[in-house]
Amino acid sequence: MHADGLRSGGPQADDPRPRGDGLTEGSPHRIPARRFLLAAFGAPGHAFPAIALGRALVARGHTVCLQTWSRWQEHVEREGMAFAPAPEYEVWPGGSAMTPYGAAVRAARETVPLIRETDPDVVVADVLTVAASLAAQMERRRWATLVPHVLPTAEPGLPPYSVGARLPRTRAGEAMWALWRPLLSRGEERGRLELNEARERLGLGALDHPHGGLSRRLAIVATFPQLEYPRREWDRSIR
């Protein structure tokens, strides 16, 4: 629904929350306008949070270009952003021989000209839109990650984030989920190796840690705190 009743009439001061809002961190008062390039592939659960973030940045007086699938162009432009079409490929197992990371390499190369054209101060890539984060690194731009669901990183004793299970309440429950850890670790390592292969093809260095699609400078978790598992320690890059 088009929430005209919720839209601000003009630029807002940056959020004075104790930890800041991450993207416009610093003084709680007005800061100079910045240029942002947001990127999200076109599934609604990923495109809409990026549109919401872009709308908030525009309301604060910043210039925003959002790269996503063409089906959302009207929605992007209606919120005061420039629209850029994202590459759209069919990837395996949908009948094409192109793998997800093969598509990411191709899309990253196609995104580099957009970065040069828009000259963003910051690139914000959806957690699954690896191509934009790779292109940002190729162009030596600051980049952040938008996570439109709970934080996907694992921690001992916690269920895998994607299954939606409740936090274990007993040591037996923690032990049960610990049995999954070797399987999850193998999956994370496979993802790291595949991403590093893609990075090598783009002239980028290898990473020695999993979840390379998460920015270690700023990752915005766009969910409710009540949905997150309590963690022993939150990295300072997570907002």
Short mmCIF file of C-alpha atoms in Angstrom, two decimals:
data_model
loop_
_atom_site.label_atom_id
_atom_site.label_comp_id
_atom_site.label_asym_id
_atom_site.label_seq_id
_atom_site.Cartn_x
_atom_site.Cartn_y
_atom_site.Cartn_z
CA MET A 1 0.00 0.00 0.00
CA HIS A 2 1.24 3.49 -0.82
CA ALA A 3 1.69 5.02 2.64
CA ASP A 4 1.30 8.71 1.87
CA GLY A 5 0.25 9.31 5.44
CA LEU A 6 3.64 8.11 6.67
CA ARG A 7 5.83 10.02 4.26
CA SER A 8 7.84 12.93 5.56
CA GLY A 9 7.25 16.29 3.96
CA GLY A 10 10.96 17.05 3.72
CA PRO A 11 14.49 16.16 4.80
CA GLN A 12 14.91 14.96 8.37
CA ALA A 13 17.79 15.32 10.79
CA ASP A 14 19.94 12.22 11.06
CA ASP A 15 18.98 9.73 13.74
CA PRO A 16 20.46 10.64 17.13
CA ARG A 17 20.25 7.08 18.45
CA PRO A 18 23.15 6.13 20.78
CA ARG A 19 24.83 3.92 18.17
CA GLY A 20 23.80 6.08 15.23
CA ASP A 21 22.07 4.87 12.10
CA GLY A 22 25.27 3.61 10.54
CA LEU A 23 25.00 5.12 7.07
CA THR A 24 24.91 8.74 8.24
CA GLU A 25 26.87 8.28 11.44
CA GLY A 26 28.37 11.29 13.15
CA SER A 27 26.72 14.47 14.35
CA PRO A 28 23.04 14.13 15.34
CA HIS A 29 22.44 17.31 13.35
CA ARG A 30 22.35 17.85 9.61
CA ILE A 31 25.28 16.51 7.62
CA PRO A 32 26.18 17.28 4.02
CA ALA A 33 24.13 15.39 1.46
CA ARG A 34 25.72 12.19 0.23
CA ARG A 35 25.29 9.97 -2.81
CA PHE A 36 24.15 6.39 -2.25
CA LEU A 37 23.90 3.48 -4.66
CA LEU A 38 21.61 0.76 -3.33
CA ALA A 39 21.41 -2.66 -4.97
CA ALA A 40 19.00 -5.53 -4.42
CA PHE A 41 17.88 -8.37 -6.61
CA GLY A 42 14.20 -8.36 -7.45
CA ALA A 43 12.52 -10.73 -5.00
CA PRO A 44 10.02 -8.61 -3.02
CA GLY A 45 11.54 -9.58 0.32
CA HIS A 46 14.83 -8.05 -0.78
CA ALA A 47 13.74 -5.25 -3.12
CA PHE A 48 11.18 -3.68 -0.77
CA PRO A 49 13.55 -3.26 2.21
CA ALA A 50 16.03 -1.58 -0.15
CA ILE A 51 13.27 0.73 -1.39
CA ALA A 52 12.37 1.57 2.22
CA LEU A 53 16.00 2.36 3.03
CA GLY A 54 16.30 4.52 -0.07
CA ARG A 55 13.13 6.41 0.79
CA ALA A 56 14.49 7.16 4.27
CA LEU A 57 17.76 8.43 2.82
CA VAL A 58 15.96 10.62 0.28
CA ALA A 59 13.84 12.07 3.11
CA ARG A 60 17.07 13.11 4.81
CA GLY A 61 18.21 15.00 1.74
CA HIS A 62 20.57 12.44 0.21
CA THR A 63 20.79 11.43 -3.45
CA VAL A 64 19.92 7.78 -4.03
CA CYS A 65 20.06 5.47 -7.03
CA LEU A 66 18.57 2.01 -6.58
CA GLN A 67 19.54 -0.88 -8.84
CA THR A 68 16.97 -3.67 -8.88
CA TRP A 69 14.76 -5.55 -11.31
CA SER A 70 12.80 -3.51 -13.83
CA ARG A 71 9.44 -4.64 -12.42
CA TRP A 72 9.99 -2.28 -9.46
CA GLN A 73 11.00 0.81 -11.45
CA GLU A 74 7.74 2.66 -10.79
CA HIS A 75 7.98 2.04 -7.05
CA VAL A 76 11.60 3.21 -6.91
CA GLU A 77 11.00 6.41 -8.84
CA ARG A 78 7.82 7.18 -6.89
CA GLU A 79 9.92 7.42 -3.74
CA GLY A 80 12.25 10.03 -5.22
CA MET A 81 15.12 7.77 -6.25
CA ALA A 82 16.85 7.26 -9.56
CA PHE A 83 16.31 3.77 -10.97
CA ALA A 84 18.93 1.54 -12.56
CA PRO A 85 17.97 -1.87 -14.00
CA ALA A 86 19.79 -4.78 -12.41
CA PRO A 87 21.10 -7.64 -14.55
CA GLU A 88 18.57 -10.48 -14.63
CA TYR A 89 19.79 -14.00 -15.37
CA GLU A 90 18.44 -17.50 -15.09
CA VAL A 91 20.85 -19.47 -12.96
CA TRP A 92 21.24 -23.15 -12.15
CA PRO A 93 19.12 -25.15 -11.36
CA GLY A 94 16.58 -23.14 -13.35
CA GLY A 95 17.70 -24.62 -16.66
CA SER A 96 20.73 -22.45 -17.36
CA ALA A 97 24.33 -23.55 -17.11
CA MET A 98 25.24 -20.34 -15.27
CA THR A 99 25.95 -20.85 -11.57
CA PRO A 100 24.99 -18.24 -8.94
CA TYR A 101 28.58 -17.08 -8.53
CA GLY A 102 29.13 -17.16 -12.29
CA ALA A 103 26.17 -14.81 -12.58
CA ALA A 104 27.65 -12.66 -9.80
CA VAL A 105 30.92 -12.26 -11.71
CA ARG A 106 29.11 -11.23 -14.87
CA ALA A 107 26.78 -8.87 -13.02
CA ALA A 108 29.65 -7.30 -11.08
CA ARG A 109 31.38 -6.38 -14.33
CA GLU A 110 28.13 -4.91 -15.64
CA THR A 111 27.66 -2.90 -12.43
CA VAL A 112 31.07 -1.22 -12.52
CA PRO A 113 29.98 1.37 -15.15
CA LEU A 114 26.97 2.28 -12.98
CA ILE A 115 29.25 2.92 -10.02
CA ARG A 116 31.50 5.12 -12.12
CA GLU A 117 28.49 7.01 -13.48
CA THR A 118 26.73 7.61 -10.15
CA ASP A 119 29.98 8.13 -8.19
CA PRO A 120 28.44 7.08 -4.85
CA ASP A 121 29.94 7.88 -1.48
CA VAL A 122 28.63 4.51 -0.29
CA VAL A 123 27.33 1.39 -2.02
CA VAL A 124 24.73 -0.57 -0.02
CA ALA A 125 24.22 -4.11 -1.30
CA ASP A 126 21.50 -6.54 -0.26
CA VAL A 127 23.03 -9.55 1.47
CA LEU A 128 22.25 -11.80 -1.52
CA THR A 129 23.20 -9.23 -4.15
CA VAL A 130 26.86 -10.16 -4.14
CA ALA A 131 27.56 -8.56 -7.51
CA ALA A 132 27.13 -5.01 -6.21
CA SER A 133 29.45 -5.57 -3.27
CA LEU A 134 32.06 -7.10 -5.57
CA ALA A 135 31.76 -4.19 -8.01
CA ALA A 136 32.15 -1.73 -5.13
CA GLN A 137 35.35 -3.44 -4.07
CA MET A 138 36.62 -3.48 -7.65
CA GLU A 139 36.15 0.29 -7.71
CA ARG A 140 37.54 0.74 -4.17
CA ARG A 141 34.31 2.21 -2.85
CA ARG A 142 33.01 2.05 0.68
CA TRP A 143 30.27 -0.55 0.89
CA ALA A 144 27.73 -1.76 3.41
CA THR A 145 25.30 -4.68 3.56
CA LEU A 146 21.53 -4.62 4.02
CA VAL A 147 20.24 -7.83 5.64
CA PRO A 148 16.41 -7.99 5.30
CA HIS A 149 16.07 -10.88 7.76
CA VAL A 150 17.73 -12.14 10.92
CA LEU A 151 21.51 -12.18 11.00
CA PRO A 152 22.66 -15.34 9.17
CA THR A 153 25.94 -15.92 11.01
CA ALA A 154 26.10 -18.93 13.32
CA GLU A 155 27.03 -19.16 16.98
CA PRO A 156 27.55 -22.27 19.14
CA GLY A 157 24.32 -23.53 20.65
CA LEU A 158 22.02 -21.57 18.34
CA PRO A 159 19.75 -23.14 15.69
CA PRO A 160 20.52 -22.42 12.02
CA TYR A 161 19.00 -19.01 11.33
CA SER A 162 16.81 -20.15 8.43
CA VAL A 163 14.82 -22.87 10.22
CA GLY A 164 12.96 -20.52 12.56
CA ALA A 165 13.44 -22.75 15.61
CA ARG A 166 13.16 -21.39 19.13
CA LEU A 167 16.24 -20.75 21.20
CA PRO A 168 17.18 -23.92 23.11
CA ARG A 169 16.24 -23.73 26.78
CA THR A 170 18.28 -26.66 28.06
CA ARG A 171 21.80 -28.00 27.67
CA ALA A 172 20.32 -30.97 25.82
CA GLY A 173 18.79 -28.59 23.29
CA GLU A 174 22.09 -26.79 22.83
CA ALA A 175 23.83 -30.14 22.37
CA MET A 176 21.31 -31.15 19.71
CA TRP A 177 21.93 -28.02 17.68
CA ALA A 178 25.67 -28.46 18.18
CA LEU A 179 25.40 -31.68 16.17
CA TRP A 180 24.44 -29.55 13.17
CA ARG A 181 27.53 -27.40 13.45
CA PRO A 182 29.90 -29.58 11.33
CA LEU A 183 27.37 -29.66 8.49
CA LEU A 184 26.88 -25.89 8.67
CA SER A 185 30.63 -25.34 8.79
CA ARG A 186 31.09 -27.37 5.61
CA GLY A 187 28.44 -25.28 3.88
CA GLU A 188 30.07 -22.03 5.03
CA GLU A 189 33.47 -23.22 3.83
CA ARG A 190 32.08 -24.21 0.45
CA GLY A 191 30.50 -20.77 0.14
CA ARG A 192 33.80 -19.12 1.06
CA LEU A 193 35.71 -21.09 -1.58
CA GLU A 194 33.14 -20.39 -4.29
CA LEU A 195 33.10 -16.69 -3.46
CA ASN A 196 36.90 -16.60 -3.52
CA GLU A 197 36.87 -18.18 -6.98
CA ALA A 198 34.56 -15.39 -8.12
CA ARG A 199 36.76 -12.78 -6.44
CA GLU A 200 39.83 -14.16 -8.20
CA ARG A 201 38.12 -13.84 -11.59
CA LEU A 202 37.47 -10.17 -10.78
CA GLY A 203 40.99 -9.43 -9.58
CA LEU A 204 40.08 -9.30 -5.89
CA GLY A 205 41.94 -10.96 -3.06
CA ALA A 206 40.75 -14.08 -1.28
CA LEU A 207 38.91 -13.93 2.05
CA ASP A 208 39.83 -16.12 5.00
CA HIS A 209 36.41 -15.92 6.68
CA PRO A 210 32.91 -17.16 5.77
CA HIS A 211 29.96 -14.90 4.97
CA GLY A 212 32.07 -12.74 2.68
CA GLY A 213 28.93 -11.03 1.42
CA LEU A 214 28.58 -9.26 4.77
CA SER A 215 30.45 -5.98 5.03
CA ARG A 216 32.80 -5.91 7.99
CA ARG A 217 32.43 -2.16 8.14
CA LEU A 218 28.63 -1.91 8.32
CA ALA A 219 25.87 -4.54 8.11
CA ILE A 220 22.34 -3.22 8.64
CA VAL A 221 20.03 -5.93 9.99
CA ALA A 222 16.57 -4.76 8.96
CA THR A 223 14.47 -6.79 11.36
CA PHE A 224 13.06 -6.54 14.88
CA PRO A 225 15.37 -7.17 17.86
CA GLN A 226 12.76 -9.54 19.30
CA LEU A 227 13.29 -11.88 16.34
CA GLU A 228 17.04 -12.19 16.88
CA TYR A 229 18.66 -14.86 19.01
CA PRO A 230 20.55 -13.41 21.97
CA ARG A 231 24.24 -13.57 21.15
CA ARG A 232 27.24 -13.57 23.43
CA GLU A 233 28.70 -10.64 21.58
CA TRP A 234 27.57 -8.43 18.70
CA ASP A 235 30.22 -7.22 16.29
CA ARG A 236 30.48 -3.44 16.16
CA SER A 237 29.78 -3.52 12.42
CA ILE A 238 26.26 -4.90 13.00
CA ARG A 239 23.50 -2.30 13.34
#
